[in-house]
CSV table of C-alpha atoms in Angstrom, one decimal:
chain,number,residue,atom,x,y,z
A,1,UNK,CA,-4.9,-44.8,-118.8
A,2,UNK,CA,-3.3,-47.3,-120.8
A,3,UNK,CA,0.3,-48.5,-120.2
A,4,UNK,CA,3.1,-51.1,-121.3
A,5,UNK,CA,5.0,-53.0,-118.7
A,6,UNK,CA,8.8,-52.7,-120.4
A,7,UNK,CA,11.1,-56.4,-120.0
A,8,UNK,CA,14.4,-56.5,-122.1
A,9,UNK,CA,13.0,-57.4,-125.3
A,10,UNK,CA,9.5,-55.5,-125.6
A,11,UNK,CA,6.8,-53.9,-124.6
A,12,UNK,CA,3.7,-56.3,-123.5
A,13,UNK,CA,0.9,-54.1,-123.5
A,14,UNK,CA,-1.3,-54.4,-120.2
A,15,UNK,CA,-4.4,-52.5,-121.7
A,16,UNK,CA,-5.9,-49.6,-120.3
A,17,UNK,CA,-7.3,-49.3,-116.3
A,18,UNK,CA,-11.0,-49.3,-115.9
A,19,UNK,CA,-12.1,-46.0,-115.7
A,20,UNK,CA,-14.4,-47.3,-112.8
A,21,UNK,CA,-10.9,-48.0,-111.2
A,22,UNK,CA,-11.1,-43.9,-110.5
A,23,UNK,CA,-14.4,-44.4,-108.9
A,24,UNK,CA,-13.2,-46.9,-106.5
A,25,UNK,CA,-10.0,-45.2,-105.5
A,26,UNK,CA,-11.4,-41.7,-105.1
A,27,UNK,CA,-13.2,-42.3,-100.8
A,28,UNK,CA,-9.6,-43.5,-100.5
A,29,UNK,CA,-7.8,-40.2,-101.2
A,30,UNK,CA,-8.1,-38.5,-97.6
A,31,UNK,CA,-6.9,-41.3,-95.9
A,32,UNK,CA,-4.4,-42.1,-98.1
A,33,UNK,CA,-2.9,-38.2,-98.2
A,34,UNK,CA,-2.7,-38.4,-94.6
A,35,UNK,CA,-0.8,-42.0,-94.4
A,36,UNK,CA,1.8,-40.8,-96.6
A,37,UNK,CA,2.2,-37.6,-94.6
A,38,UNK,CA,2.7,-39.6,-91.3
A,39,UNK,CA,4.8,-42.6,-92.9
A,40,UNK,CA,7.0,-39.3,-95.1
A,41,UNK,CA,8.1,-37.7,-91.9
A,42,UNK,CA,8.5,-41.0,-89.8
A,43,UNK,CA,11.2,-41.6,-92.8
A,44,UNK,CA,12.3,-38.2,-93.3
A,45,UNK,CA,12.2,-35.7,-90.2
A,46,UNK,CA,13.3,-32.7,-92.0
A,47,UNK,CA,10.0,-32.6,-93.8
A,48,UNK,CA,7.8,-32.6,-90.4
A,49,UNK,CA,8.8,-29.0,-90.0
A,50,UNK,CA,7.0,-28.4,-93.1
A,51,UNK,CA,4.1,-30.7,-93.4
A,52,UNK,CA,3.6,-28.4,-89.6
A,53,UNK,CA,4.4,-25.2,-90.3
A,54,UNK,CA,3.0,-22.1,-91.8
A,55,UNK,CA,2.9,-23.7,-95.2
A,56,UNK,CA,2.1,-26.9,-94.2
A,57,UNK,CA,-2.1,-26.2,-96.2
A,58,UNK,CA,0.1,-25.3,-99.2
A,59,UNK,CA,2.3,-28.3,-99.2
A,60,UNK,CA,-0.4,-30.7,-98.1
A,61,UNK,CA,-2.5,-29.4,-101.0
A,62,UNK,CA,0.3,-30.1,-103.6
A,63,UNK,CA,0.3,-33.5,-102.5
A,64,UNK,CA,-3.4,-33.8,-102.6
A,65,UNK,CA,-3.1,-32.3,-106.2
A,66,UNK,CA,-0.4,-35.1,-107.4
A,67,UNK,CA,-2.7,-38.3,-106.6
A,68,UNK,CA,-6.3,-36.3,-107.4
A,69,UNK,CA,-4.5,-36.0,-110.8
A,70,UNK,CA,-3.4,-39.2,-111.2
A,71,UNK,CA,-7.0,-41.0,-110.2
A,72,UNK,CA,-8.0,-38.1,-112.6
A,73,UNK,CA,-5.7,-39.5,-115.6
A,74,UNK,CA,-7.5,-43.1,-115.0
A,75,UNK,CA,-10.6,-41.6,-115.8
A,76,UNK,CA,-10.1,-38.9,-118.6
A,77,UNK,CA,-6.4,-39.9,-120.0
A,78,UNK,CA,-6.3,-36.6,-121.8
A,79,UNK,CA,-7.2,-34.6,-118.9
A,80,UNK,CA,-5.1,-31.3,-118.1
A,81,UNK,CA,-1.9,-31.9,-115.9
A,82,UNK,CA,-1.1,-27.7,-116.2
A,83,UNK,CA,-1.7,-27.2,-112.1
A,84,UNK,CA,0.1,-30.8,-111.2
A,85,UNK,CA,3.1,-29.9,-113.4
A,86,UNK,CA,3.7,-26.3,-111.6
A,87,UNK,CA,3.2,-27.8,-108.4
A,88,UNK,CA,5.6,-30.6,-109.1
A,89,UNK,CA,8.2,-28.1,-110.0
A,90,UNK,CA,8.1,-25.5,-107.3
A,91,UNK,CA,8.5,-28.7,-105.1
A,92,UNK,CA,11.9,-28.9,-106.8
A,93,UNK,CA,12.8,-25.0,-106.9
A,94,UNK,CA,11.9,-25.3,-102.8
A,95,UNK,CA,14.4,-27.9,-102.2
A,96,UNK,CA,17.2,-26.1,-104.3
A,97,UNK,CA,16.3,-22.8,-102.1
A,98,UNK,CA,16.5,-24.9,-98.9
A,99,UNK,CA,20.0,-25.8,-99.6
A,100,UNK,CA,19.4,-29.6,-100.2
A,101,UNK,CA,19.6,-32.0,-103.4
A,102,UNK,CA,17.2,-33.7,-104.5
A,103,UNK,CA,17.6,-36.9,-102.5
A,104,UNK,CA,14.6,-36.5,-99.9
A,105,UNK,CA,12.7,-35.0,-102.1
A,106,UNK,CA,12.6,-38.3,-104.7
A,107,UNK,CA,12.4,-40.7,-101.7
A,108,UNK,CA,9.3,-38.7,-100.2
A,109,UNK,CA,7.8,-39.6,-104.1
A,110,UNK,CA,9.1,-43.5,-103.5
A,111,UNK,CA,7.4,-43.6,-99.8
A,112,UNK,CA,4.2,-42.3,-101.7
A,113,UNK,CA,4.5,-44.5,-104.4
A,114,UNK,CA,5.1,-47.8,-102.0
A,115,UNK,CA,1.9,-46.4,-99.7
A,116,UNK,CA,-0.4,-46.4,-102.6
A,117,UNK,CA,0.7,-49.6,-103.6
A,118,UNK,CA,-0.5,-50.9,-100.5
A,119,UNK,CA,-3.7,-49.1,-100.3
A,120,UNK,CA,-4.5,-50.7,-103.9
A,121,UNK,CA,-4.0,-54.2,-102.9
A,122,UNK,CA,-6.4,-53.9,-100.2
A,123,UNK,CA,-9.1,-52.0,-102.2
A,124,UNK,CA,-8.3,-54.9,-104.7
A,125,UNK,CA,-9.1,-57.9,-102.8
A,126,UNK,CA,-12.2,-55.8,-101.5
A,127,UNK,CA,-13.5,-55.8,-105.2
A,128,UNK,CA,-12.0,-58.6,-105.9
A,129,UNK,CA,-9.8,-56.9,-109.0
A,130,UNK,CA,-7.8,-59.1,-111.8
A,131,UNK,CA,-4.3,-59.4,-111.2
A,132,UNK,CA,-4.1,-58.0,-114.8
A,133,UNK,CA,-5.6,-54.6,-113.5
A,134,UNK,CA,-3.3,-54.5,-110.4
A,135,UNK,CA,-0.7,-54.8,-112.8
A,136,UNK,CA,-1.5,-52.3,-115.0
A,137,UNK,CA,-2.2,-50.3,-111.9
A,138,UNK,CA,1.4,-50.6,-110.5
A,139,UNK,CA,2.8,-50.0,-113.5
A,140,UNK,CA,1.0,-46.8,-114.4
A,141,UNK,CA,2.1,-45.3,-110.9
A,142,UNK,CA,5.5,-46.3,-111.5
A,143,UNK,CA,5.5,-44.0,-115.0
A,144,UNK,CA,3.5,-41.1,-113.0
A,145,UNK,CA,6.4,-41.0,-110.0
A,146,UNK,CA,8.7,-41.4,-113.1
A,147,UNK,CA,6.6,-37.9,-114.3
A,148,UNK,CA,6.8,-36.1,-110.8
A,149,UNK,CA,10.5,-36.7,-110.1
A,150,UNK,CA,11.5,-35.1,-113.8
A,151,UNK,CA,9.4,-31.9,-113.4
A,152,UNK,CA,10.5,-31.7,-109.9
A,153,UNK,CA,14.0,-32.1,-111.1
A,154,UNK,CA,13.1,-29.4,-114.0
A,155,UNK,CA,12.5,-27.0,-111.3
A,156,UNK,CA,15.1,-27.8,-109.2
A,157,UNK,CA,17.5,-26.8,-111.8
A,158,UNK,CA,15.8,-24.2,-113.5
A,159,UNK,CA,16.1,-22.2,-109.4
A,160,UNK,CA,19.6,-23.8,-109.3
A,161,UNK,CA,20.7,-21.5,-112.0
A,162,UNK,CA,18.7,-18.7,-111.2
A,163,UNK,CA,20.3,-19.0,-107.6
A,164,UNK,CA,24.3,-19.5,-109.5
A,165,UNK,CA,26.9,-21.0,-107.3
A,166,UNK,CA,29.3,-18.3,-106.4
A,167,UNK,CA,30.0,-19.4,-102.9
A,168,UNK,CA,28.1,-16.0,-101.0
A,169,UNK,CA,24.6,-17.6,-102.5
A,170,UNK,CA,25.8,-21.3,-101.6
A,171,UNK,CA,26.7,-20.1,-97.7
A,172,UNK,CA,23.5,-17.9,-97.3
A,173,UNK,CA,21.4,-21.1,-98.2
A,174,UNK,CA,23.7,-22.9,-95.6
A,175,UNK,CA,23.7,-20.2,-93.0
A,176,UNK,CA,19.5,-20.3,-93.0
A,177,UNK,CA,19.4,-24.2,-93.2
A,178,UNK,CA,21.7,-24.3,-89.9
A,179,UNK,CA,19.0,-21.7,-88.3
A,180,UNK,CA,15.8,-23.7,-89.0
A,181,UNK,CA,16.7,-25.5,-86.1
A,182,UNK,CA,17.9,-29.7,-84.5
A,183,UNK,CA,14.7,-31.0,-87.2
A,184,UNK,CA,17.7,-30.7,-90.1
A,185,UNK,CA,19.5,-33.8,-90.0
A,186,UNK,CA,23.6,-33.4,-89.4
A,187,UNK,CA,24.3,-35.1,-92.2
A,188,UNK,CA,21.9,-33.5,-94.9
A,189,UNK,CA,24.0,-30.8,-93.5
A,190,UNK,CA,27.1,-31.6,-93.5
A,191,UNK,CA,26.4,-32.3,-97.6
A,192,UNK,CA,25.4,-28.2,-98.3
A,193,UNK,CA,28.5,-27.6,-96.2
A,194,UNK,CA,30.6,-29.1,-98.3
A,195,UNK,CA,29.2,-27.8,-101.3
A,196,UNK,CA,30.2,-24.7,-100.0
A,197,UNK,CA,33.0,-25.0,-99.0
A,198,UNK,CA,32.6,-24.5,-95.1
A,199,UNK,CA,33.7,-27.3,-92.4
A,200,UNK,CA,30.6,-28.0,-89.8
A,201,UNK,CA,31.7,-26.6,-86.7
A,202,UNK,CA,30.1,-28.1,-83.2
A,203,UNK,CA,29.4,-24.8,-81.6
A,204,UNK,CA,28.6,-21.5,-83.4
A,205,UNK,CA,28.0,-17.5,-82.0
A,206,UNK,CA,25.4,-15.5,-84.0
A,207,UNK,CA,25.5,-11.8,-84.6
A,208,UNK,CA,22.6,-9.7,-85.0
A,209,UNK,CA,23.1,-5.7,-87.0
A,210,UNK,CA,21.3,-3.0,-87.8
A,211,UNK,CA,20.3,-2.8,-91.1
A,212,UNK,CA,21.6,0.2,-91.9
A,213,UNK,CA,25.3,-0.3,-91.4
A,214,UNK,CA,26.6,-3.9,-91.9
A,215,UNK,CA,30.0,-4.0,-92.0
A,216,UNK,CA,32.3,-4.9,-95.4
A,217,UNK,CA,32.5,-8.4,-96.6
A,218,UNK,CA,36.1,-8.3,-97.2
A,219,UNK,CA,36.8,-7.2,-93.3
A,220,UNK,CA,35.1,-10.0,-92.0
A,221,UNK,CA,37.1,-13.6,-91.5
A,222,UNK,CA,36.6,-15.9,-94.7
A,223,UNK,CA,34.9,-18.4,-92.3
A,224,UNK,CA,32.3,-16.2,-91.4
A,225,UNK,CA,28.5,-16.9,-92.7
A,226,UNK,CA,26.8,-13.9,-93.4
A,227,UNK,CA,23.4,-13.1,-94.5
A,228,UNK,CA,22.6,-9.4,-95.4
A,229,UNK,CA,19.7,-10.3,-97.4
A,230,UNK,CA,17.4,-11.0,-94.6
A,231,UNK,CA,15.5,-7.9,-93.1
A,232,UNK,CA,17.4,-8.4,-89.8
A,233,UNK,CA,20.9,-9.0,-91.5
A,234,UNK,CA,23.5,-11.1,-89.4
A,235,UNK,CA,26.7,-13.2,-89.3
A,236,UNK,CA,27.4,-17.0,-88.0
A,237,UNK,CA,30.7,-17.2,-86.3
A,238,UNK,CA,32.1,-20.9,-86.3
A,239,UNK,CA,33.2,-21.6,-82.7
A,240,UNK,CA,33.2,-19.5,-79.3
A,241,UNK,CA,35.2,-15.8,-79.1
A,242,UNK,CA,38.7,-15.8,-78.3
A,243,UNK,CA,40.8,-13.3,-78.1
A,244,UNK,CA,41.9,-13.2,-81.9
A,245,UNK,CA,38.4,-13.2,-83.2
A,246,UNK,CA,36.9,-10.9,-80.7
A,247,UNK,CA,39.8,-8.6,-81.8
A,248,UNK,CA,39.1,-9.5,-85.5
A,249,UNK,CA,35.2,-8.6,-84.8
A,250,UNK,CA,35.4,-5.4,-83.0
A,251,UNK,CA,37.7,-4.8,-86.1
A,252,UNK,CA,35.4,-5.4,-88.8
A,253,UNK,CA,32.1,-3.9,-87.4
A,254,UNK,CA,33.7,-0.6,-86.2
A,255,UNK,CA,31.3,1.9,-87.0
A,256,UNK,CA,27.9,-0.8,-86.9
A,257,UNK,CA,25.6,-0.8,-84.0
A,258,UNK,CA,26.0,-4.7,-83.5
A,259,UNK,CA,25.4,-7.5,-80.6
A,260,UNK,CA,27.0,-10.8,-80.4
A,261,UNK,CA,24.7,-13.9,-79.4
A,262,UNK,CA,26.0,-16.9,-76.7
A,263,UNK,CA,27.5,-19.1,-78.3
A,264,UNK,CA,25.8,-22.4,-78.6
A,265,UNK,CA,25.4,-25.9,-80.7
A,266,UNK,CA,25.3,-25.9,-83.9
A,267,UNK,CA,21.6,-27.5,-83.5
A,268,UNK,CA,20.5,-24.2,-81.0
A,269,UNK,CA,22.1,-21.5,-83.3
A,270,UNK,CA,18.5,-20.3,-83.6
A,271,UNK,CA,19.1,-19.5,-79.8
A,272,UNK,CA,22.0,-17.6,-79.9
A,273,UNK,CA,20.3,-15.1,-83.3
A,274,UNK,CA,17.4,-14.4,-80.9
A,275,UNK,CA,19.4,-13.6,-78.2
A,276,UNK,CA,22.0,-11.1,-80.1
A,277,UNK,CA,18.3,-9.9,-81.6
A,278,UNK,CA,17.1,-8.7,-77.8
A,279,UNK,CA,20.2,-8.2,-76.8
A,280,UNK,CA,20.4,-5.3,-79.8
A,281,UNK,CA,16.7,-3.9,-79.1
A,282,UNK,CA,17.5,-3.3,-75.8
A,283,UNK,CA,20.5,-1.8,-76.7
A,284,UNK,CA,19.0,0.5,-79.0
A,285,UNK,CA,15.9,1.5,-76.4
A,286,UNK,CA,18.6,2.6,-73.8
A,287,UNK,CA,18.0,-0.3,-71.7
A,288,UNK,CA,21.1,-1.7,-71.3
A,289,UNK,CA,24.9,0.0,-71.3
A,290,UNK,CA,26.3,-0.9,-74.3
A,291,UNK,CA,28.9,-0.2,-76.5
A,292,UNK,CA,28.5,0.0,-80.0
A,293,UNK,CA,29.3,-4.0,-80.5
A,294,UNK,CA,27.0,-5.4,-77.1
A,295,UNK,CA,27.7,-8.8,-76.2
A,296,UNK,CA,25.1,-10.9,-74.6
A,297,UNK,CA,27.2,-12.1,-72.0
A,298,UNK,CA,27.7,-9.1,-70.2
A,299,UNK,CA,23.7,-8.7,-69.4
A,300,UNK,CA,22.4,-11.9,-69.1
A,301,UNK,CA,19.7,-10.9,-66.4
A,302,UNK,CA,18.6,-7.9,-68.3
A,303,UNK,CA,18.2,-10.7,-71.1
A,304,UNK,CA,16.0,-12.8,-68.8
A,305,UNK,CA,14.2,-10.0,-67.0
A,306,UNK,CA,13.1,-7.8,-70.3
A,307,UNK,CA,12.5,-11.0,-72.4
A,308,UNK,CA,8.4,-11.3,-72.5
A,309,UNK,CA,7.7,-7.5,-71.0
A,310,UNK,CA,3.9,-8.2,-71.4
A,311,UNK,CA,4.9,-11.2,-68.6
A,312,UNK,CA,6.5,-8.9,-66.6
A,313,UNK,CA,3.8,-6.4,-66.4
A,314,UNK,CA,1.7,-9.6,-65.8
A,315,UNK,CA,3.5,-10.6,-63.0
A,316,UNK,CA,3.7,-6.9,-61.2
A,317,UNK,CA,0.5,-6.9,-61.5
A,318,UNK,CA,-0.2,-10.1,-59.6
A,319,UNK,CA,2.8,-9.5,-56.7
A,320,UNK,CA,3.0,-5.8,-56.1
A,321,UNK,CA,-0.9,-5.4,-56.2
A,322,UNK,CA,-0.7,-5.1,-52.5
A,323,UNK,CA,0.6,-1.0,-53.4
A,324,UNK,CA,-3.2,-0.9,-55.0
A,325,UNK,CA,-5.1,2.4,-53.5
A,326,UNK,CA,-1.8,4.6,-52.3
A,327,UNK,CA,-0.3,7.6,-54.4
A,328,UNK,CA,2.4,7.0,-57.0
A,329,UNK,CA,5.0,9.1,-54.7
A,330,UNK,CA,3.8,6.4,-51.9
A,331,UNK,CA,4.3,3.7,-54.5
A,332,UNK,CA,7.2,4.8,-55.5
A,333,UNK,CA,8.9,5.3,-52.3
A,334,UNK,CA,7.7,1.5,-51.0
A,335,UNK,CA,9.4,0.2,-54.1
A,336,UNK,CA,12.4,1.6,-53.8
A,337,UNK,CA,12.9,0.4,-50.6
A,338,UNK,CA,11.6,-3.4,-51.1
A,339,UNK,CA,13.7,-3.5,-53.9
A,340,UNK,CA,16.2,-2.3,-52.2
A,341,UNK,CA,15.8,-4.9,-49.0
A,342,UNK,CA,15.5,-7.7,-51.1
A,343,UNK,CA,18.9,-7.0,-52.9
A,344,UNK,CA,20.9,-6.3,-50.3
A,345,UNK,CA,19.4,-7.4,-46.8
A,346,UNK,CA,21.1,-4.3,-45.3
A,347,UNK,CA,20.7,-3.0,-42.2
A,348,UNK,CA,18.0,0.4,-42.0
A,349,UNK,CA,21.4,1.9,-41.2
A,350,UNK,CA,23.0,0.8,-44.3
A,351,UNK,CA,19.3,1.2,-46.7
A,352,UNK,CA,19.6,4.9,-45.4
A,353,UNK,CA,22.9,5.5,-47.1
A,354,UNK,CA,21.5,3.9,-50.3
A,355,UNK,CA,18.0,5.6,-50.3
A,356,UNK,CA,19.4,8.8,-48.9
A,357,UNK,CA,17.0,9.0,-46.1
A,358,UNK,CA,17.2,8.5,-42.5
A,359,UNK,CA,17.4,5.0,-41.0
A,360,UNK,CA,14.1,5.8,-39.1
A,361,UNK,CA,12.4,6.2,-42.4
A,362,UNK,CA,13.6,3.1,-43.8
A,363,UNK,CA,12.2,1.4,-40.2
A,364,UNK,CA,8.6,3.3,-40.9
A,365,UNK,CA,8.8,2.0,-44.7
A,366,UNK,CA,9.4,-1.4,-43.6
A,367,UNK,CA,6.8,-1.3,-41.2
A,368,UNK,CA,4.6,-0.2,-43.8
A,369,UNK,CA,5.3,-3.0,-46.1
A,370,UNK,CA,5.1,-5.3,-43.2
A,371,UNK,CA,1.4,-4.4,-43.0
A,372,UNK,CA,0.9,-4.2,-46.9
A,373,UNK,CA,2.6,-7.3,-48.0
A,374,UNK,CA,1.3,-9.5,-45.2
A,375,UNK,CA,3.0,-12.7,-45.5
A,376,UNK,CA,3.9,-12.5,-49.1
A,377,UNK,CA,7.4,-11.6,-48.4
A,378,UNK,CA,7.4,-14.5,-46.0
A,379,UNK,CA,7.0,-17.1,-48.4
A,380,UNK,CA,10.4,-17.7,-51.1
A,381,UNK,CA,8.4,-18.3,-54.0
A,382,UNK,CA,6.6,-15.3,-53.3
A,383,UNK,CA,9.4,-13.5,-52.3
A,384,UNK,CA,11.5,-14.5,-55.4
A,385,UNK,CA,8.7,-13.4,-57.8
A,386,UNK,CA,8.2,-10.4,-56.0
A,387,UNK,CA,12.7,-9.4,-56.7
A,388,UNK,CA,12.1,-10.2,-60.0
A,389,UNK,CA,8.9,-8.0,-61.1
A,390,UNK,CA,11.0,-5.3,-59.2
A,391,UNK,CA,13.9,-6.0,-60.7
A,392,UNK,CA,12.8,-6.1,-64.0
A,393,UNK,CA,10.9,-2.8,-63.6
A,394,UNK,CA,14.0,-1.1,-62.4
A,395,UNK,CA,15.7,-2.0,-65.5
A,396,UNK,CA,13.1,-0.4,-67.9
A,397,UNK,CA,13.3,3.3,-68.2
A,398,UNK,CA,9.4,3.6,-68.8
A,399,UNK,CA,8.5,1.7,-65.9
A,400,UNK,CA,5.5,2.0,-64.1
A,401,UNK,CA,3.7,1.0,-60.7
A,402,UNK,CA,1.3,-1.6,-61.4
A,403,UNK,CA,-1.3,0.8,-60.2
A,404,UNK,CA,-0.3,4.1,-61.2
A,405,UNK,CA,-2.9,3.7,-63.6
A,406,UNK,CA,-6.0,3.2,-61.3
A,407,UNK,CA,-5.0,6.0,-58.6
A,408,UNK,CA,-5.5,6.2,-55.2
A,409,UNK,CA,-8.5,4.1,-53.7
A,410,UNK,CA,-8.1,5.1,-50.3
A,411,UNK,CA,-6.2,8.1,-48.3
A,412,UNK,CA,-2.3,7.9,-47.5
A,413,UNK,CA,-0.1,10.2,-45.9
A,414,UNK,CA,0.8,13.2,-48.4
A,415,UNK,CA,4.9,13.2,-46.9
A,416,UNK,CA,6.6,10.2,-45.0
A,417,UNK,CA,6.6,10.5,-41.1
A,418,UNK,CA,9.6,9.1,-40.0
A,419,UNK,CA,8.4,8.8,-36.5
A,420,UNK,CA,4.9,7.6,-36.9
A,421,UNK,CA,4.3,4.0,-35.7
A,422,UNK,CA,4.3,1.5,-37.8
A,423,UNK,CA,2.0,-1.8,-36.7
A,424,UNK,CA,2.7,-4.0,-33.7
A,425,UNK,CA,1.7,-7.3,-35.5
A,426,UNK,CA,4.4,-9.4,-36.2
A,427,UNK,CA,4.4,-10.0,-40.3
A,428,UNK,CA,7.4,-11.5,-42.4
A,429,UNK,CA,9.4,-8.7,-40.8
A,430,UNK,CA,9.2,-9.5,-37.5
A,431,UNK,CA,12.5,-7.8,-36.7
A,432,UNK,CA,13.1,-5.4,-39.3
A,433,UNK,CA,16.3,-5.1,-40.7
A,434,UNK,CA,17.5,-2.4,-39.2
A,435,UNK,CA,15.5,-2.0,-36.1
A,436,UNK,CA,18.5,-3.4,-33.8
């Protein structure tokens, strides 16, 4: 690769890099790659989301692909650049679809640049390389960041224009750069924001919809985000609910099947999507009473109790195992009233009225789940987990006994008998409520 080191007057010709240079430099490239990953995101956090997320092997191998090819250029100088010149541009077309200039982007080339600078005048007093060569070196990787930067520009612009800048294409790329999460810096921000037109707020409430009814553009409030693009359309609303813009909403979405998200930072608005998101899907499965427009804060503990059902299922499993081997009528009827002692810590006076039964069955149920449970109930934790695996499978309409599944392992009672005796050891009901 031959090169010319520019000054104000002329061009001194350096000469051409050994091609053994390439030979030298190439054991270097796996270490290096990962030294300018660590020292890019040190400089830049935005990028570690990247450089560790699902496209992190693509990125990584873009990267590896820039500095293969320019060892590659020190050995054949007419060798094929094709791959690194794609890959160089869809760097820029990703940064124009993230919403940010090209700022971090040229930087991240700088960083590599200054890392391989270093690398070279270590493996140069190794060899013991002329200062002539690790000039000719420096200047040659100058020229190539020179290269990278202008075809990553090239496709910056070329997906800037394909993207156009009416201010419904600028806010979408905002709206989705505010829900990657706190790795995107305030400030690179605050830059798209103004681009579009939109003031930063310090708290925002997210709105998940149905897909197949958003509402009209023009009803919603100009400060709205909104992206319908994305296969779960939604809206950002700057700021909590008041009275004006909950009017305003309920408004604009009549006729959607909608749920509004807590509102939150600006950092967590992630939070507040995937909370409007379950908060609609339980809506929609009949799990909660909702009106058409469900707001989040009115069932915050069907939120918490339904939010990882495979957990929940987990968890009856483990704490109502004790109702393994009776009947599901049995099961059933045990639940209820564990469930319903736990809630309330009634009297077996004031269960009866909420069962429906007769205060001496609730003092034979209790006795019953005295000698099931043991001293589960006795302990809070246990006790605690136990309300909440009830709880929660009191809230879903499909729900099931932990054991339904297995059926009865060993003989029960077919019908309750209110006067049968329950056991005389003392268990975590040692006076039952009720029994006074």
């Amino acid at each position: 690769m031959a090169v010319a080191r520019q000054t104000s007057e002329h061009a001194d010709p350096l000469g051409p890099i050994p091609r053994e240079f390439a030979a030298i430099m190439r054991p270097e490239l796996p270490s290096l790659l990962k030294e300018m990953a660590s020292e890019i995101v040190a400089a830049i956090p935005e990028y570690a989301q990247l450089l560790d997320g699902p496209n992190a092997r693509v990125i990584r191998v873009g990267i590896e692909q820039n500095i293969a090819t320019f060892v590659d250029q020190i050995a054949a100088p007419t060798a094929t650049t094709s791959l690194r010149d794609e890959i160089c541009r869809r760097f820029g077309r990703f940064e124009a679809y993230e919403g940010r200039s090209l700022d971090m982007l040229q930087a991240a080339y700088r960083i590599g640049c200054q890392v391989a600078l270093r690398r070279v005048r270590t493996v140069g007093k190794r060899y013991n390389l002329s200062v002539t060569v690790m000039l000719a070196f420096a200047d040659a990787l100058f020229a190539y960041m020179g290269d990278i930067a202008e075809l990553s520009r090239e496709g910056y612009l070329q997906a800037m224009a394909e993207l156009g800048e009416e201010p419904d294409n600028r806010r979408r790329r905002l709206l989705r750069r505010i829900l990657t999460g706190s790795s995107v810096a305030r400030s690179a921000l605050a830059e798209l924001a103004e681009h579009a037109g939109w003031p930063l707020p310090q708290e925002v409430t997210l709105v998940a919809l149905r897909v197949e009814n958003t509402p009209s553009r023009t009803a919603l409030d100009k400060d709205i985000l909104l992206d319908f693009a994305d296969p779960e359309p939604h809206l950002l609303i700057p700021g909590p609910l008041d009275d004006r813009r909950r009017d305003s909403l309920q408004t604009a979405l009549t006729g959607c099947r909608a749920a509004v998200g807590l509102t939150t930072p600006l950092s967590e608005a992630a939070d507040s999507l995937r909370w409007a998101r379950h908060t609609l899907s339980l809506a929609e499965a009949g799990l909660i009473d909702a009106q058409p427009v469900a707001h989040c804060e009115d069932h915050l503990l069907p939120l918490w109790l339904l939010g990882d059902p495979g957990l929940i299922r987990q968890l009856a499993d483990r704490y109502l195992s004790p109702l393994t081997g009776l009947t599901p009528t049995q099961q059933h009827r045990l639940i209820d009233t564990l469930r319903t002692w736990l809630t309330t810590r009634g009297t077996a006076v004031q269960m009866a009225g909420i069962l429906g039964v007769h205060p001496q069955t609730v003092r034979y149920r209790m006795r019953l789940l005295d000698r099931t449970f043991g001293d589960q109930l006795a302990d809070p934790d246990d006790r605690f987990a136990t309300e909440v695996a009830l709880r929660a499978l009191h809230l879903n309409e499909n729900k099931r006994t932990p054991t339904s599944r297995e059926g009865p392992t060993r003989a029960g009672p077919s019908r309750e008998s209110p006067t049968r005796e329950g056991p005389t050891r003392e268990g975590p009901f040692k006076r039952p409520p009720g029994s006074q």
